[in-house]
Coordinates of C-alpha atoms in Angstrom, one line a residue:
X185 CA 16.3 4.1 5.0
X186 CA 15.7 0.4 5.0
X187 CA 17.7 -2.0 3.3
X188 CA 14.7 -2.9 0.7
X189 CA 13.8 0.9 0.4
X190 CA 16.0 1.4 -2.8
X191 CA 14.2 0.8 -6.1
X192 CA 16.4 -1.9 -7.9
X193 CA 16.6 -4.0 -4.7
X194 CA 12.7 -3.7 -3.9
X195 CA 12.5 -4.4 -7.7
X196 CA 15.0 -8.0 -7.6
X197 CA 13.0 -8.7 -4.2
X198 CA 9.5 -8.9 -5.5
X199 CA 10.7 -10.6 -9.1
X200 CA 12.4 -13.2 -6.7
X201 CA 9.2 -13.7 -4.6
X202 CA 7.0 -13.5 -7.5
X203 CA 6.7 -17.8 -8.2
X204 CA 5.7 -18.1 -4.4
X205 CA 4.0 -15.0 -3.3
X206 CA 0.6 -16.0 -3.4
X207 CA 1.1 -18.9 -0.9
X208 CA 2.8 -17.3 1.4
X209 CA 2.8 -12.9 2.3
X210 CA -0.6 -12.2 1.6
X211 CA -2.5 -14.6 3.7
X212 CA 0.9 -14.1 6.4
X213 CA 0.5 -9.9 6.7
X214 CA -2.2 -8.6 4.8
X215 CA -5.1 -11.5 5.2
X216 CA -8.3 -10.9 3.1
X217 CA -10.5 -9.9 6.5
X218 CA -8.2 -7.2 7.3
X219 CA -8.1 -6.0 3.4
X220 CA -11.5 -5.8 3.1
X221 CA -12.1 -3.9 6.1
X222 CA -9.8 -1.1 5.2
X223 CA -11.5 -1.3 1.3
X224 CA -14.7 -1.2 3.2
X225 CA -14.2 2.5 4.7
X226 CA -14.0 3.6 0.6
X227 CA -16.6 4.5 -1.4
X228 CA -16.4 2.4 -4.2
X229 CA -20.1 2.2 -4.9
X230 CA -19.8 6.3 -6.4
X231 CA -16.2 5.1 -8.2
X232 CA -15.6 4.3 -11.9
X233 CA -11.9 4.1 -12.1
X234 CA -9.2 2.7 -9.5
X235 CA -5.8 2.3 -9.0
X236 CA -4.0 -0.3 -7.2
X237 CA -0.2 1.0 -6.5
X238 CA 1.8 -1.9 -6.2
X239 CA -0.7 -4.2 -7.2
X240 CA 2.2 -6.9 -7.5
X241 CA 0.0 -10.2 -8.1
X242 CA -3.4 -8.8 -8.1
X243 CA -4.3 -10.0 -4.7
X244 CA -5.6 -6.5 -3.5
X245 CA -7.1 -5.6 -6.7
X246 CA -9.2 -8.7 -7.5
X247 CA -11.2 -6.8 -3.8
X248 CA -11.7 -3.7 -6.2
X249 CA -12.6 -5.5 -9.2
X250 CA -16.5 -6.3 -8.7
X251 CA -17.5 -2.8 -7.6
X252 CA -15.1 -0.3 -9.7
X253 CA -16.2 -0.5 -13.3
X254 CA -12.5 0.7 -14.9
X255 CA -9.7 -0.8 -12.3
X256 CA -5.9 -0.3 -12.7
X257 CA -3.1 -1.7 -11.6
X258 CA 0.8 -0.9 -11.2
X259 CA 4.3 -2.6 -10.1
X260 CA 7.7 -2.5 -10.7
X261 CA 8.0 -6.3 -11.3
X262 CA 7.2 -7.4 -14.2
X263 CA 6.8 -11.3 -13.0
X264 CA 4.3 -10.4 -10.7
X265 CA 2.6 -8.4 -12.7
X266 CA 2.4 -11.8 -15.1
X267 CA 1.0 -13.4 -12.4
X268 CA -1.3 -10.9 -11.7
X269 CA -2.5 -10.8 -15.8
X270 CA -3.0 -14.4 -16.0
X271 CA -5.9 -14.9 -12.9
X272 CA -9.3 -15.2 -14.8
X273 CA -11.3 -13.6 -12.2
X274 CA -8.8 -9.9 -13.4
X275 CA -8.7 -10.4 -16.9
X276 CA -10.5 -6.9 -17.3
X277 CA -7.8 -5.0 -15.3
X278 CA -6.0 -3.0 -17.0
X279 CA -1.9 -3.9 -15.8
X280 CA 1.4 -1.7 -16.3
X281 CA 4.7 -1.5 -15.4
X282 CA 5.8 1.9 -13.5
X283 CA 6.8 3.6 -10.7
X284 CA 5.0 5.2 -8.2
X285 CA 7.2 8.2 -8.0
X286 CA 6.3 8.6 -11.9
X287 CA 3.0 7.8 -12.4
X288 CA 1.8 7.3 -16.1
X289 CA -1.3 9.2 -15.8
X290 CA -2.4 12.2 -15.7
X291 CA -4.2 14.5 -13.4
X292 CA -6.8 13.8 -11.5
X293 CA -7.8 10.6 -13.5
X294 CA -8.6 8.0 -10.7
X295 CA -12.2 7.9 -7.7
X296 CA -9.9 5.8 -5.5
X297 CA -6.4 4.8 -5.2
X298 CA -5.8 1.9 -2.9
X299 CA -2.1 0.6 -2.1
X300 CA -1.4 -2.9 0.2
X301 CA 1.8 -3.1 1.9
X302 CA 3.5 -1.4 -1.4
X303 CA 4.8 1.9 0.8
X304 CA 6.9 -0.2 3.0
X305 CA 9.7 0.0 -0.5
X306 CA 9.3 3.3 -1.0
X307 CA 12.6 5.5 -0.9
X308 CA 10.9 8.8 -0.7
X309 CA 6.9 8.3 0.7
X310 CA 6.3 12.2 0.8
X311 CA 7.1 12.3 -2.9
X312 CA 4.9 8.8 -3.7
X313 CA 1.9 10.1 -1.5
X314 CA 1.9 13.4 -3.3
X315 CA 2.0 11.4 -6.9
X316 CA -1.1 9.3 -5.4
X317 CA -2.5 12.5 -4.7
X318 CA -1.8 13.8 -8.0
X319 CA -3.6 11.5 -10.0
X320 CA -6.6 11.4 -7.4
X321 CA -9.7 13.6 -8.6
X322 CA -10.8 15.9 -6.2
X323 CA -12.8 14.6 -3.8
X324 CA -11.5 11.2 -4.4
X325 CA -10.1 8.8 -1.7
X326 CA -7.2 6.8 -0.7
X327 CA -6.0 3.8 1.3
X328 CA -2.7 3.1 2.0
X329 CA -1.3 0.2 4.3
X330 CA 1.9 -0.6 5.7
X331 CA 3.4 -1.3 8.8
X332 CA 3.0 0.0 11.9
X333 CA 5.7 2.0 14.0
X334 CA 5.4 0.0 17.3
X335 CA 7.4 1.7 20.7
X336 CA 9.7 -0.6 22.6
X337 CA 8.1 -3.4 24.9
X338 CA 9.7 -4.1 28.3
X339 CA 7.6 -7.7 28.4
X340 CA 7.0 -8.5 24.4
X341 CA 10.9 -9.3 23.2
X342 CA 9.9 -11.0 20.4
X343 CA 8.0 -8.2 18.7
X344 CA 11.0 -5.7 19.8
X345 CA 13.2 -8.7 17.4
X346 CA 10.0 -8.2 15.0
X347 CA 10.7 -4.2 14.8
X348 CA 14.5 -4.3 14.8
X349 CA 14.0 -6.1 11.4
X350 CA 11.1 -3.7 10.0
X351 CA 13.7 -1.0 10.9
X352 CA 16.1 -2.6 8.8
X353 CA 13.9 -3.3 5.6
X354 CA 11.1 -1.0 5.5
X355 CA 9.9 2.2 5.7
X356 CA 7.3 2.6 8.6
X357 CA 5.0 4.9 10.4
X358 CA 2.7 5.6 13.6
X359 CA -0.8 7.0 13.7
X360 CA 1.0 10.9 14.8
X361 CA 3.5 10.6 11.8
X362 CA 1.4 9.1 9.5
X363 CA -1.3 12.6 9.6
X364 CA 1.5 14.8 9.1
X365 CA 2.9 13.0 6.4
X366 CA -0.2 12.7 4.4
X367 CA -1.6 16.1 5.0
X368 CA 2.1 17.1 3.8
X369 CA 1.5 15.3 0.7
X370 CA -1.7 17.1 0.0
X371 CA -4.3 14.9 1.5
X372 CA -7.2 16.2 4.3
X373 CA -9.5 13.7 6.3
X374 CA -6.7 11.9 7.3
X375 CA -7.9 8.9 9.8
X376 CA -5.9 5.6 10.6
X377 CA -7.4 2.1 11.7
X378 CA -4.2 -0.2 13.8
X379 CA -4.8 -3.7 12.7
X380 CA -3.0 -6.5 11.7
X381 CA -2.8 -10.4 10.9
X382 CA -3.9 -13.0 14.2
X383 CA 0.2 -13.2 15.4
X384 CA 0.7 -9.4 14.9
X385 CA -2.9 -7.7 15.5
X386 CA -0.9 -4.1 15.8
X387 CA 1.3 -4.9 13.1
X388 CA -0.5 -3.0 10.1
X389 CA -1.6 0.1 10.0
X390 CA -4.4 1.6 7.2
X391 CA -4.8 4.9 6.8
X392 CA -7.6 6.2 4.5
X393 CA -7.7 10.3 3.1
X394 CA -9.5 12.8 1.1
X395 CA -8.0 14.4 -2.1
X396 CA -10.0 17.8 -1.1
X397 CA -12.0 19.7 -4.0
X398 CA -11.2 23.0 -5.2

């Protein structure tokens, strides 16, 4: 488990980043082109409510906002969640503080569930991607990105370094695990795009799946 996988210290990490985020991680991992594109394989033209899983400033959301009628968001930390709050173009959004292990709402109550770069913190994904299924309606879809499991290069040392220290923080996955972790969790349709920001283009990956109907 990686060093930023507990809850507390993913917690104390992102209320530490919170005064700066904006400047810097978005625009350095998960840049708006590759955002959208993901968002772009929903559809959100069908949806009326959405969830953004570790939402943590709104960056993410404020792609959902226009097109969902009733968006949500959710973090652990509460400053970015402030930060989030306070940007004009989200003042609809509806904010809270929680967990995505514990989820405060109930079944089958979102079209779409979206999570950015959040599953990299969490200490048990299996457990998190069935919650996200959970409160999914059937038929409903979800995008989740994090970072990509990338095998050892004999002639590319400085992404090996790069990997070394995702190994240490995060929680990763390739294309092969990521299907058998999300169909494990619940979800069918299971289909993964590589991408990544212009100094990492393999870096991310963004895996979209089906909640099915009964």
């Amino acid at each position: 488990m990686g060093v930023l996988q507990e809850r507390e210290a993913a917690r104390r990490w992102f209320d530490l980043l919170a005064p700066g985020y904006d400047a810097v991680v978005p625009s350095l991992f998960w840049p708006d082109a590759i955002q959208q594109s993901a968002i772009d394989r929903l559809d959100l033209e069908s949806a009326e409510r959405a969830l953004d899983v570790g939402c943590g400033t709104g960056e993410t959301t404020r792609h959902l906002e226009p097109d969902v009628p009733s968006v949500h968001g959710l973090d652990l930390s509460v400053p970015q969640l402030e930060t989030a709050a306070g940007k004009a173009d989200l003042e609809d959004v509806s904010f809270v503080c929680g967990d995505v292990d514990r989820l405060p709402y109930a079944d089958g109550t979102f079209d779409v569930v979206v999570s950015v770069g959040s599953i990299l913190y969490w200490d048990d994904p299996l457990e998190a991607l069935r919650e996200l299924r959970r409160v999914t309606k059937p038929g409903g879809e979800v995008l989740v990105m994090g970072f990509n499991r990338r095998p050892f290069s004999p002639w590319n040392p400085a992404r090996n370094v790069q990997e070394w220290l995702n190994a240490t923080c995060f929680f990763r996955y390739d294309p092969e695990e990521g299907t058998r972790l999300f169909r494990e969790a619940g979800w069918t349709d299971v289909d993964h795009a590589v991408t990544g920001p212009v100094w990492g283009p393999d870096l991310v990956i963004a895996t979209t799946a089906r909640a099915d109907r009964p």
